PDB file of C-alpha atoms in Angstrom:
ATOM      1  CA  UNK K   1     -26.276  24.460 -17.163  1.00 37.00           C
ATOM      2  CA  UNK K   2     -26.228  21.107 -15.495  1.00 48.00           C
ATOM      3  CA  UNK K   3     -23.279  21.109 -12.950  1.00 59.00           C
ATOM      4  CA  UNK K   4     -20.692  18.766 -13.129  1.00 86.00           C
ATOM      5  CA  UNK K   5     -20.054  15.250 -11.431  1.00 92.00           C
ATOM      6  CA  UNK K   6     -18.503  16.016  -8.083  1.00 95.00           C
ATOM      7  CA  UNK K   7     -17.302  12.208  -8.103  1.00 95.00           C
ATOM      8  CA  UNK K   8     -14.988  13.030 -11.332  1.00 94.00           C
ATOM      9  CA  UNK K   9     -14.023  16.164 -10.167  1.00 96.00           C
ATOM     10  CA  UNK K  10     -12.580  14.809  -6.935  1.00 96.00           C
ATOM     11  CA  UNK K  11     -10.946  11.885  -9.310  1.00 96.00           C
ATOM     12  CA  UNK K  12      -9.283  14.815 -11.287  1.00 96.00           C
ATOM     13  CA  UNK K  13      -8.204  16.061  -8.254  1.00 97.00           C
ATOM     14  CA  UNK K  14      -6.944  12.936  -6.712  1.00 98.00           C
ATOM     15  CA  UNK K  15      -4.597  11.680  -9.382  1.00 97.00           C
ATOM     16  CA  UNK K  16      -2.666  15.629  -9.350  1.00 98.00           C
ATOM     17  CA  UNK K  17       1.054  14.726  -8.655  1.00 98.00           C
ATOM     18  CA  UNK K  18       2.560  18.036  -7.928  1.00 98.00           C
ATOM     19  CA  UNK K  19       1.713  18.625  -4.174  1.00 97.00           C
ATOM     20  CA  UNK K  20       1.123  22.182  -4.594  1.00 97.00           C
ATOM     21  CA  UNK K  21      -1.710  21.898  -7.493  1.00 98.00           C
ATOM     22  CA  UNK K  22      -3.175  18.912  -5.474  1.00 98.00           C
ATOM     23  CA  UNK K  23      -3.781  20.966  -2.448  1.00 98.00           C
ATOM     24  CA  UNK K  24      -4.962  23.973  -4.757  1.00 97.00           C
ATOM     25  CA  UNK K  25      -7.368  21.811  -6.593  1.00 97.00           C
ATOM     26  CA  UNK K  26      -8.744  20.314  -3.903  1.00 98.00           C
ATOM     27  CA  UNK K  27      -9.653  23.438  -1.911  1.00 97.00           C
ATOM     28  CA  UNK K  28     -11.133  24.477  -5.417  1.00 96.00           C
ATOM     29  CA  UNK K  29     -13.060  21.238  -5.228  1.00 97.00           C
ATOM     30  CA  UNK K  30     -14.868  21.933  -2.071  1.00 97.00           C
ATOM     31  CA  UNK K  31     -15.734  25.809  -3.017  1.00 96.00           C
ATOM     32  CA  UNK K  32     -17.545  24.893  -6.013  1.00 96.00           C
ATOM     33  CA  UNK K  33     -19.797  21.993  -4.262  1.00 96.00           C
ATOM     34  CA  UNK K  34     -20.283  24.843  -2.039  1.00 95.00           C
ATOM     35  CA  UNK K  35     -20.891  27.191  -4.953  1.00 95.00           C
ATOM     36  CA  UNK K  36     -23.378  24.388  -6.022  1.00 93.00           C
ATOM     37  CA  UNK K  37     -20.848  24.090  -9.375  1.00 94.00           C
ATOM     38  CA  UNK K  38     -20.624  20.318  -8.377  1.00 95.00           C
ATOM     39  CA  UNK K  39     -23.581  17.908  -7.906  1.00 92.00           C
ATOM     40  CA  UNK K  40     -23.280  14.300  -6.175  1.00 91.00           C
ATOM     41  CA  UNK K  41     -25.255  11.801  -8.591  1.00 87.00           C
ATOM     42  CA  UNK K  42     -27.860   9.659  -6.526  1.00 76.00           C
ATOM     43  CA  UNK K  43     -27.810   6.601  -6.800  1.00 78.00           C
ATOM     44  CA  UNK K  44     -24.602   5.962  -8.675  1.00 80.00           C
ATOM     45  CA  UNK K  45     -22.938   3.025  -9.185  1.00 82.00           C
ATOM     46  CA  UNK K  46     -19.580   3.000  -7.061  1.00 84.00           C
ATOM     47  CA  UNK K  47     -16.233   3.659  -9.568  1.00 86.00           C
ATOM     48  CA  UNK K  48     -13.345   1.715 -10.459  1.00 87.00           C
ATOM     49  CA  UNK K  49     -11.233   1.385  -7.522  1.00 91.00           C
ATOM     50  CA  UNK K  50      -7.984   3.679  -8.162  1.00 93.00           C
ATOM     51  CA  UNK K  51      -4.820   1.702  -7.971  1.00 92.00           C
ATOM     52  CA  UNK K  52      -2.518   4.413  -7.402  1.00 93.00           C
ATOM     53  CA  UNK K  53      -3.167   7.759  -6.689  1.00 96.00           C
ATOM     54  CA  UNK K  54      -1.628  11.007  -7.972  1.00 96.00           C
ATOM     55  CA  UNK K  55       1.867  11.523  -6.431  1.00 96.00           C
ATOM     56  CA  UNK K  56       4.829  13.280  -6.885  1.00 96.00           C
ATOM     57  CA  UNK K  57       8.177  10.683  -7.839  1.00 95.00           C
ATOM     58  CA  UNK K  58       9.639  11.438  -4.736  1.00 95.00           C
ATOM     59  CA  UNK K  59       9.703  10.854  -1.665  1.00 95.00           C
ATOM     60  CA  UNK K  60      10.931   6.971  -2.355  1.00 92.00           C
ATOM     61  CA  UNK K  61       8.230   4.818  -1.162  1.00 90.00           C
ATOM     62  CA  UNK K  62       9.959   1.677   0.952  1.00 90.00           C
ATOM     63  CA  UNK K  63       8.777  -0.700   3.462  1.00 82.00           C
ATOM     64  CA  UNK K  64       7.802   0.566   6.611  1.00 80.00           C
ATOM     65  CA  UNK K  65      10.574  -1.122   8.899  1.00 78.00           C
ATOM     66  CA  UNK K  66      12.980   0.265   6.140  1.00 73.00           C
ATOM     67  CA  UNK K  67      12.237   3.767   7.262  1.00 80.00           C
ATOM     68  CA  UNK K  68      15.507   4.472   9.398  1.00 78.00           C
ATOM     69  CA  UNK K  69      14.738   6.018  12.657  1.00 78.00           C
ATOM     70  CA  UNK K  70      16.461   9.525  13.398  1.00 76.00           C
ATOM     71  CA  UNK K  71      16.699  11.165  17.110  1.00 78.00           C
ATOM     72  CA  UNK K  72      14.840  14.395  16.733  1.00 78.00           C
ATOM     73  CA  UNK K  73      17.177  16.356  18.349  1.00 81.00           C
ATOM     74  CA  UNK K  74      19.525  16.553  15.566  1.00 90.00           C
ATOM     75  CA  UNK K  75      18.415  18.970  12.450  1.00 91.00           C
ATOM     76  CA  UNK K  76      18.186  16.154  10.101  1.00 92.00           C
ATOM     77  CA  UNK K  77      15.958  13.689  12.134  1.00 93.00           C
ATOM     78  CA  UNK K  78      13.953  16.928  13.116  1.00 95.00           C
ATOM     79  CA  UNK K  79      13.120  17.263   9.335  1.00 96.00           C
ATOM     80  CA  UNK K  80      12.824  13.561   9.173  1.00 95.00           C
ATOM     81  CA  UNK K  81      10.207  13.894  12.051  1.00 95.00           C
ATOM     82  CA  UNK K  82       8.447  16.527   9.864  1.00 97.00           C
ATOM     83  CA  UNK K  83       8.871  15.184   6.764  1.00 96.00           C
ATOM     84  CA  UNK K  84       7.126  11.733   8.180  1.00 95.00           C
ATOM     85  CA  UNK K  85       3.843  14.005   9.144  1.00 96.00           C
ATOM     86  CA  UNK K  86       4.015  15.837   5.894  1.00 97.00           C
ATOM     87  CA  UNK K  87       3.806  12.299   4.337  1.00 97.00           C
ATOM     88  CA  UNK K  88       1.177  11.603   6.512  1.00 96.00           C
ATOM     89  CA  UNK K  89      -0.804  14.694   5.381  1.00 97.00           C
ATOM     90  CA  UNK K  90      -0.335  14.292   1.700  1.00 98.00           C
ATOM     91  CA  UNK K  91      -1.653  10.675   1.578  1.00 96.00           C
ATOM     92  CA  UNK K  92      -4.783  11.759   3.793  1.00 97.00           C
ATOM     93  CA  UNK K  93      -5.543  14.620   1.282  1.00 98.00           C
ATOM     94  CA  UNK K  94      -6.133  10.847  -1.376  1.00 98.00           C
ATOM     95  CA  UNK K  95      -8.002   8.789   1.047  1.00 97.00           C
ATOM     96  CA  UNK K  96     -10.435  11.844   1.438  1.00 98.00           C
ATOM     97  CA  UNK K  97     -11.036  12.774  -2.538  1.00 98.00           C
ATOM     98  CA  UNK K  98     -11.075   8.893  -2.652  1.00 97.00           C
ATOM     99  CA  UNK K  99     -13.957   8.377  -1.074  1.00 97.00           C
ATOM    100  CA  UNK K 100     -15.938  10.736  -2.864  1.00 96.00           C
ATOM    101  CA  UNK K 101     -14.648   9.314  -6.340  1.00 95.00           C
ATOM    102  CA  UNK K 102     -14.997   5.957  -5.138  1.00 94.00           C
ATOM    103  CA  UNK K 103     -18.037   5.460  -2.980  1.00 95.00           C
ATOM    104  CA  UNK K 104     -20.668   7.457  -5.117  1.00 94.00           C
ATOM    105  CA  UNK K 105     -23.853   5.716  -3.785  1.00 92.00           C
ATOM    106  CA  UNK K 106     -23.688   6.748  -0.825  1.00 95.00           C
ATOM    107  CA  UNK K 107     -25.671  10.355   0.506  1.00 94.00           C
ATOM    108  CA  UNK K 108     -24.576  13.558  -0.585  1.00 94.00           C
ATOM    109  CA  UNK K 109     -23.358  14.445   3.467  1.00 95.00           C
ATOM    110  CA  UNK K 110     -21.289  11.855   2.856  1.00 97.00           C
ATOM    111  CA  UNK K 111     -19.224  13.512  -0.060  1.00 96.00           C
ATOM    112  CA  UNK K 112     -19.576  16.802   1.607  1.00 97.00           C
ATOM    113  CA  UNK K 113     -18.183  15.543   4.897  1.00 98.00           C
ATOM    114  CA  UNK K 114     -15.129  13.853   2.907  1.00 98.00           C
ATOM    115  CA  UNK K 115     -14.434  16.986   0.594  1.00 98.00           C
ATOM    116  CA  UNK K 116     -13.617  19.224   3.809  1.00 98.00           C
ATOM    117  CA  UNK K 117     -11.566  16.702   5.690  1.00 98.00           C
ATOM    118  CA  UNK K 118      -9.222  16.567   1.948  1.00 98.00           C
ATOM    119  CA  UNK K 119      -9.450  20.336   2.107  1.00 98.00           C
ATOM    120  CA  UNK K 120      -7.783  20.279   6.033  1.00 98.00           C
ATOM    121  CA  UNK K 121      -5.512  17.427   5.368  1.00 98.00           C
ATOM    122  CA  UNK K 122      -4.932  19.769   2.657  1.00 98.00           C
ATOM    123  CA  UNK K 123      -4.000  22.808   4.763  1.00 98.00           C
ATOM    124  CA  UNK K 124      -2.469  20.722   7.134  1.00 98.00           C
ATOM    125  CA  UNK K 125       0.197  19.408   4.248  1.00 98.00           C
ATOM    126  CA  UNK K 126       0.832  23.186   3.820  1.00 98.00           C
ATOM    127  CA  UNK K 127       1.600  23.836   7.522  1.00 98.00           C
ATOM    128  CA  UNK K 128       3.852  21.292   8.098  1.00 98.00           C
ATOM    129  CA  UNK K 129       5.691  21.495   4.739  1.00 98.00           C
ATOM    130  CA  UNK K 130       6.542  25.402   5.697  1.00 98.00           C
ATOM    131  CA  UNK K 131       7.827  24.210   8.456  1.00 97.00           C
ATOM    132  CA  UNK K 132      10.322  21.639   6.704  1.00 97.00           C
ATOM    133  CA  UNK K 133      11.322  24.264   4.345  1.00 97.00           C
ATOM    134  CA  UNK K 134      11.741  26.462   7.149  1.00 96.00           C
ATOM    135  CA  UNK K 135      14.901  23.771   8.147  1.00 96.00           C
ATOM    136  CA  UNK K 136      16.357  23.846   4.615  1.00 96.00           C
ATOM    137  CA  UNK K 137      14.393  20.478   3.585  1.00 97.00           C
ATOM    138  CA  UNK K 138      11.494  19.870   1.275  1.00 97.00           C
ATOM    139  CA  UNK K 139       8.841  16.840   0.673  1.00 97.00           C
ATOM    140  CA  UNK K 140      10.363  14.176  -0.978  1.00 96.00           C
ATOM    141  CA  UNK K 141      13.681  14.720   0.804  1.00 96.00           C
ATOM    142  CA  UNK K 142      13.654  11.303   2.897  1.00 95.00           C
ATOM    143  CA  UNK K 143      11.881   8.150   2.184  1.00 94.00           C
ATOM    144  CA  UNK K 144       8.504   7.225   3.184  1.00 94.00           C
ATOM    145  CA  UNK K 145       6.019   4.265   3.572  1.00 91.00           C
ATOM    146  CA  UNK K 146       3.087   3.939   1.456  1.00 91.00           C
ATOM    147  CA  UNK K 147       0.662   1.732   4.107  1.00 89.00           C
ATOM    148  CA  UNK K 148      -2.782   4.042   4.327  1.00 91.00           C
ATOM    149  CA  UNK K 149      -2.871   4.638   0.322  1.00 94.00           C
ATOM    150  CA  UNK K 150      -2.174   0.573   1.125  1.00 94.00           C
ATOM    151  CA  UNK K 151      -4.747  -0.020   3.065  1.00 94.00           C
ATOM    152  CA  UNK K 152      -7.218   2.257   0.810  1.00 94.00           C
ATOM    153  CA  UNK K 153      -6.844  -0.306  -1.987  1.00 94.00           C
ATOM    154  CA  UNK K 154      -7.080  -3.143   0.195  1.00 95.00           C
ATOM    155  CA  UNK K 155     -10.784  -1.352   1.240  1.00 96.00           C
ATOM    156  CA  UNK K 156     -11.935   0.042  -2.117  1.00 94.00           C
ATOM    157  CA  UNK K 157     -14.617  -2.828  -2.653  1.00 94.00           C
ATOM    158  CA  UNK K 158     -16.494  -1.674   0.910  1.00 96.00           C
ATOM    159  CA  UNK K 159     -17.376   1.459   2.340  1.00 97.00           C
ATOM    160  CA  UNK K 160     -17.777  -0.141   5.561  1.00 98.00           C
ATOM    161  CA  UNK K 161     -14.450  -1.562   5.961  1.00 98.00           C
ATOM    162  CA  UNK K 162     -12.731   1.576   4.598  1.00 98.00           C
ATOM    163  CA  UNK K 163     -14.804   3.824   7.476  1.00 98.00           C
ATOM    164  CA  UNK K 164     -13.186   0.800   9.579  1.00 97.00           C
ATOM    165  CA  UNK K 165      -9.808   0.323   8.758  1.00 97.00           C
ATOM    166  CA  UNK K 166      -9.103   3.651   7.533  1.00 97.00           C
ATOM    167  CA  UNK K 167     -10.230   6.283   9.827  1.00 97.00           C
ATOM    168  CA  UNK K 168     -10.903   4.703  13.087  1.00 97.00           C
ATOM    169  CA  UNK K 169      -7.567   2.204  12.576  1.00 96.00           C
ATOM    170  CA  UNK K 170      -5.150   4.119  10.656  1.00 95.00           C
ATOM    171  CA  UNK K 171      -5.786   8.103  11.561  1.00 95.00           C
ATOM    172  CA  UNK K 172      -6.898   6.890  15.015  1.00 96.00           C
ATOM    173  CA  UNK K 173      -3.411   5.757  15.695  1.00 94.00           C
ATOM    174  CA  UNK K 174      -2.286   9.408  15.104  1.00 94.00           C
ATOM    175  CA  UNK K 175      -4.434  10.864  17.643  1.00 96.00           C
ATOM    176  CA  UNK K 176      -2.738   8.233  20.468  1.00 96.00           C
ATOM    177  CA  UNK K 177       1.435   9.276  18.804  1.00 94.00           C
ATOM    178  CA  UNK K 178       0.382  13.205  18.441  1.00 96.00           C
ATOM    179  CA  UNK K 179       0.817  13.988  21.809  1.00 96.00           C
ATOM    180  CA  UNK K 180       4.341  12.079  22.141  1.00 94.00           C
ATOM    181  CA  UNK K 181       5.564  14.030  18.758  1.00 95.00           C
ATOM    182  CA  UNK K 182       4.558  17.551  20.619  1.00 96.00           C
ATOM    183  CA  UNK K 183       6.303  16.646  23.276  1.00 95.00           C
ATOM    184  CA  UNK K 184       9.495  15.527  21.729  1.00 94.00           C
ATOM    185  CA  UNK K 185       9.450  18.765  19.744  1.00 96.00           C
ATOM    186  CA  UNK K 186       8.674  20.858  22.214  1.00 96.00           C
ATOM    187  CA  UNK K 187      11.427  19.601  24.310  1.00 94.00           C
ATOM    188  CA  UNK K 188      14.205  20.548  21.345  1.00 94.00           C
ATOM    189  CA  UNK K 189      12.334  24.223  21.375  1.00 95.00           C
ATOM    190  CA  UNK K 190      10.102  24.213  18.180  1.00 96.00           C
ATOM    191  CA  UNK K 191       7.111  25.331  19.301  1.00 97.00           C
ATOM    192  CA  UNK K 192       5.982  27.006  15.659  1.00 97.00           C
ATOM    193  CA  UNK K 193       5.818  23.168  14.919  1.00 97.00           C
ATOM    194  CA  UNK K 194       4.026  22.627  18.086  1.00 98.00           C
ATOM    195  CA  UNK K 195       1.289  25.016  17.281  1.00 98.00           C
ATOM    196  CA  UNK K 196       0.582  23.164  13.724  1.00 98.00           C
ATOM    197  CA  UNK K 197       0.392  19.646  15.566  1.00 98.00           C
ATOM    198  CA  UNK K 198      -2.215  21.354  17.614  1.00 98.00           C
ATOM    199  CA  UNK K 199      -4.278  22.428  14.541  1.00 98.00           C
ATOM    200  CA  UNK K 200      -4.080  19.015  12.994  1.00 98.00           C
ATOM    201  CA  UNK K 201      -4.686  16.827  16.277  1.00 97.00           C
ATOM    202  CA  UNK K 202      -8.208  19.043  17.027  1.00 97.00           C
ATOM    203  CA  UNK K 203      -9.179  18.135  13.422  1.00 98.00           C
ATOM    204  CA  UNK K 204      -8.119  15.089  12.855  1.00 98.00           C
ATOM    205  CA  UNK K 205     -10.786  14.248  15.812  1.00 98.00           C
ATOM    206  CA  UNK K 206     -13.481  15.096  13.352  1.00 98.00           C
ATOM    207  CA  UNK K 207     -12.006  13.142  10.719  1.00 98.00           C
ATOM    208  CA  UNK K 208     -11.845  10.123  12.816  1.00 98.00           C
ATOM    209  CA  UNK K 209     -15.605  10.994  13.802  1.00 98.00           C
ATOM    210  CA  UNK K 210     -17.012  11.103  10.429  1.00 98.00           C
ATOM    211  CA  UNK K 211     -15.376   8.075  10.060  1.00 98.00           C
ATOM    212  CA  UNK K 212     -17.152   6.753  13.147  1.00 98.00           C
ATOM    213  CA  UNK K 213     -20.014   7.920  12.237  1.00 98.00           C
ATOM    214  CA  UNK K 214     -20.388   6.296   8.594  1.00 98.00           C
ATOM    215  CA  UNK K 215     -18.932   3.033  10.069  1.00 98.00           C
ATOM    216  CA  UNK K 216     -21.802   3.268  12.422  1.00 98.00           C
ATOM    217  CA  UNK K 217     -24.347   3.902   9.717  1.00 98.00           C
ATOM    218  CA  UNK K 218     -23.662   1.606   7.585  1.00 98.00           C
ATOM    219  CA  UNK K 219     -23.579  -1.330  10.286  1.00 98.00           C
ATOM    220  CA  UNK K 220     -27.094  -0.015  11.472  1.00 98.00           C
ATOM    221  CA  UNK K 221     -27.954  -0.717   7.856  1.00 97.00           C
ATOM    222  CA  UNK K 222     -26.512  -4.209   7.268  1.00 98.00           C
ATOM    223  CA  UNK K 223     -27.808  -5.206  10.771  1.00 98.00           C
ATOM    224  CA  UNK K 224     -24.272  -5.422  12.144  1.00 98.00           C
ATOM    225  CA  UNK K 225     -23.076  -4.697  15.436  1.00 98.00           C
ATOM    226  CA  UNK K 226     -20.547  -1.963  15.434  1.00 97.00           C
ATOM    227  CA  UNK K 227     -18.085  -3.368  17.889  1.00 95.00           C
ATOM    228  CA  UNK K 228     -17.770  -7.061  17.008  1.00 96.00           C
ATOM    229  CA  UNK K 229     -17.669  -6.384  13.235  1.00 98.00           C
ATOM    230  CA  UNK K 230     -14.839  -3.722  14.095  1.00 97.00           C
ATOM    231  CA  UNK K 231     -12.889  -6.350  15.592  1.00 96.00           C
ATOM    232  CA  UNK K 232     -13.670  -8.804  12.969  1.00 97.00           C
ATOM    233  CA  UNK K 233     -12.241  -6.660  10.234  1.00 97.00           C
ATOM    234  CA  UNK K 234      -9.158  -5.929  12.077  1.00 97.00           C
ATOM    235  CA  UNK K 235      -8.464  -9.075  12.203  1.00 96.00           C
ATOM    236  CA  UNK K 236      -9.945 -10.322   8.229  1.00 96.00           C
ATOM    237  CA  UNK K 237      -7.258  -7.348   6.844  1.00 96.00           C
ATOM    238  CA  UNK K 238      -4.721  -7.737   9.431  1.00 94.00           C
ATOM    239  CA  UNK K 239      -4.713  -4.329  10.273  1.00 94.00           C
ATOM    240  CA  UNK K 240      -2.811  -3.059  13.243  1.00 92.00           C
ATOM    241  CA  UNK K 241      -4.624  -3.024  16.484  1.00 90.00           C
ATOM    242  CA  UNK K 242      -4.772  -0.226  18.355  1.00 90.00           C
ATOM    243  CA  UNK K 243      -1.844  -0.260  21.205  1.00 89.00           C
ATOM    244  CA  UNK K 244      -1.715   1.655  24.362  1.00 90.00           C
ATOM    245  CA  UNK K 245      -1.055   4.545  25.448  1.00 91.00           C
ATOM    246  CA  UNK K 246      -4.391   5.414  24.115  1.00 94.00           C
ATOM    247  CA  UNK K 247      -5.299   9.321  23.745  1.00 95.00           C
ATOM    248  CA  UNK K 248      -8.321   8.954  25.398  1.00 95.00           C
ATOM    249  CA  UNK K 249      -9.992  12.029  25.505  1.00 96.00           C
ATOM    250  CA  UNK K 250      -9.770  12.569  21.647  1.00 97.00           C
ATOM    251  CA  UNK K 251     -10.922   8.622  20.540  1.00 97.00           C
ATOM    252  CA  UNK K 252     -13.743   9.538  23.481  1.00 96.00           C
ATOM    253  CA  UNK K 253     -14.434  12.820  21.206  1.00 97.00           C
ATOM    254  CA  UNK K 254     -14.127  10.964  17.598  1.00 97.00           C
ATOM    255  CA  UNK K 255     -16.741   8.237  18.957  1.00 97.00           C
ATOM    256  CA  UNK K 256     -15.189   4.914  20.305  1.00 96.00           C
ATOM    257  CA  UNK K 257     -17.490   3.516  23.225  1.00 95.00           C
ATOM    258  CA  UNK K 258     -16.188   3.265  26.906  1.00 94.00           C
ATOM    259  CA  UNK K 259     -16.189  -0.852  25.837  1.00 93.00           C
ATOM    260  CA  UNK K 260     -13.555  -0.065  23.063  1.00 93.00           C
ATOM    261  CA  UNK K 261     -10.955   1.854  24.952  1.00 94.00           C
ATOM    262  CA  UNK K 262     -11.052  -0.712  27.817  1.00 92.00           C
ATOM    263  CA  UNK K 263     -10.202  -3.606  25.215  1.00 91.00           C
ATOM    264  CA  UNK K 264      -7.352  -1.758  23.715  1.00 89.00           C
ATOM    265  CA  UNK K 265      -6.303  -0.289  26.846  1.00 77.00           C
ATOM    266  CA  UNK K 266      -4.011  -1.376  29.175  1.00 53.00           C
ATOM    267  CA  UNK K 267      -3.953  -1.577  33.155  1.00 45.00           C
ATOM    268  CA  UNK K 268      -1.767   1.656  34.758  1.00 42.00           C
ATOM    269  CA  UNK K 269      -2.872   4.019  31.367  1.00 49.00           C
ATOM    270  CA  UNK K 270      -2.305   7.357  31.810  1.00 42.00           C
ATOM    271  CA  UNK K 271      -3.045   9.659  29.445  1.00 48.00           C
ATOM    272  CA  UNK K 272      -6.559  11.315  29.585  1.00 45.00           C
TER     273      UNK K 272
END
């Protein structure tokens, strides 16, 4: 029996609403291309680009500077804190299953790669949503912004500039504010939370180095040098540039050059 499309599995998977049957299909997802139940297709065309992905109708979806700003240190801006990664998680669980809907001519490493960063983005949703529940709140309980499933339309028509813009942009920028959340939590005494930023910061590296990694590739291919065309398409979708303090030891680990942290750096940094 001829096994079915991985590329419309994962688009099954991606347009799931209900949180809890996303994350459970999408582990499912990457078991059975494990299980060799799912096949890539060489040399398909790409897909449609998805407009909007599965959600659920809450948590509202506003501008970013309409997001109020709450001091941790009181029990609802703690679960605001929370709830803001939780978003984070959620939308990172689409990007992933859209890259394997979207992008199916490219290698089958390249699906494989993208179907276990949505199943840890999935895991990581899980983790940090306990730990909202565990404060009396739930997803959905405070509004969010909707700028990475934003900038995921913005990239569907190009691989390269979604390995650009998307990992080494958008989920770089949470390796350089991770370490400022852990701290601000640790100093109001949740270190259970602590623990789960530690889980998601050592993976998100990898994430942000596949990224790197296909971004690389596919310059090689077009004849493109990495670095210039990185700052080029910064610049062509306006994405934010990264801003010091820089984590430098993880965007060392998740593959930006000695050149790139110097340009984004700044004189008197810090952290290592």
């Amino acid at each position: 029996m001829q096994a079915t499309s991985i590329h419309a599995a994962a688009l099954h998977a991606l347009m799931i609403a209900d949180p809890d049957d996303k994350c459970r299909a999408t582990q499912a997802l990457l078991a059975d291309w494990r299980a060799g139940r799912l096949a890539a297709v060489p040399g398909a065309d790409d897909a449609e680009p998805v407009v909007e992905a599965g959600r659920p109708p809450r948590p509202e979806l506003v501008a970013p500077q309409a997001v109020p700003l709450r001091k941790a240190g009181t029990r609802e801006g703690h679960a605001a804190l929370l709830h803001a990664i939780a978003h984070i998680e959620f939308n990172a669980i689409n990007l992933a299953l859209d890259c394997v809907h979207r992008f199916r001519a490219l290698p089958a490493d390249f699906h494989d790669g993208w179907l276990v960063v949505a199943a840890e983005e999935a895991h990581h949703f899980g983790l940090v949503r306990a730990r909202l529940r565990a404060l009396g709140f739930e997803y959905g309980d405070f509004p969010a912004h909707n700028g990475l499933w934003e900038m995921a339309a913005k990239t569907a028509h190009d691989a390269l500039a979604r390995m650009a813009l998307v990992p080494r942009v958008l989920e770089a920028r949470e390796l350089d504010a991770t370490p400022p959340i852990m701290a601000r939590l640790k100093a109001i005494g949740d270190t259970q939370s602590v623990a789960v930023l530690e889980i998601i910061l050592r993976d998100e590296i990898g994430h942000v180095a596949l990224g790197d990694r296909w971004f690389r590739l596919l310059c090689a291919e077009r004849g493109l040098e990495p670095e210039a065309t990185y700052l080029r398409l910064i610049e062509d979708f306006d994405a934010p540039r990264p801003r010091p303090p820089l984590h430098l030891e993880a965007r060392r680990a998740a593959g930006f050059s000695e050149a790139e942290l110097a340009r984004f750096g700044a004189p008197g940094e810090t952290r290592p």
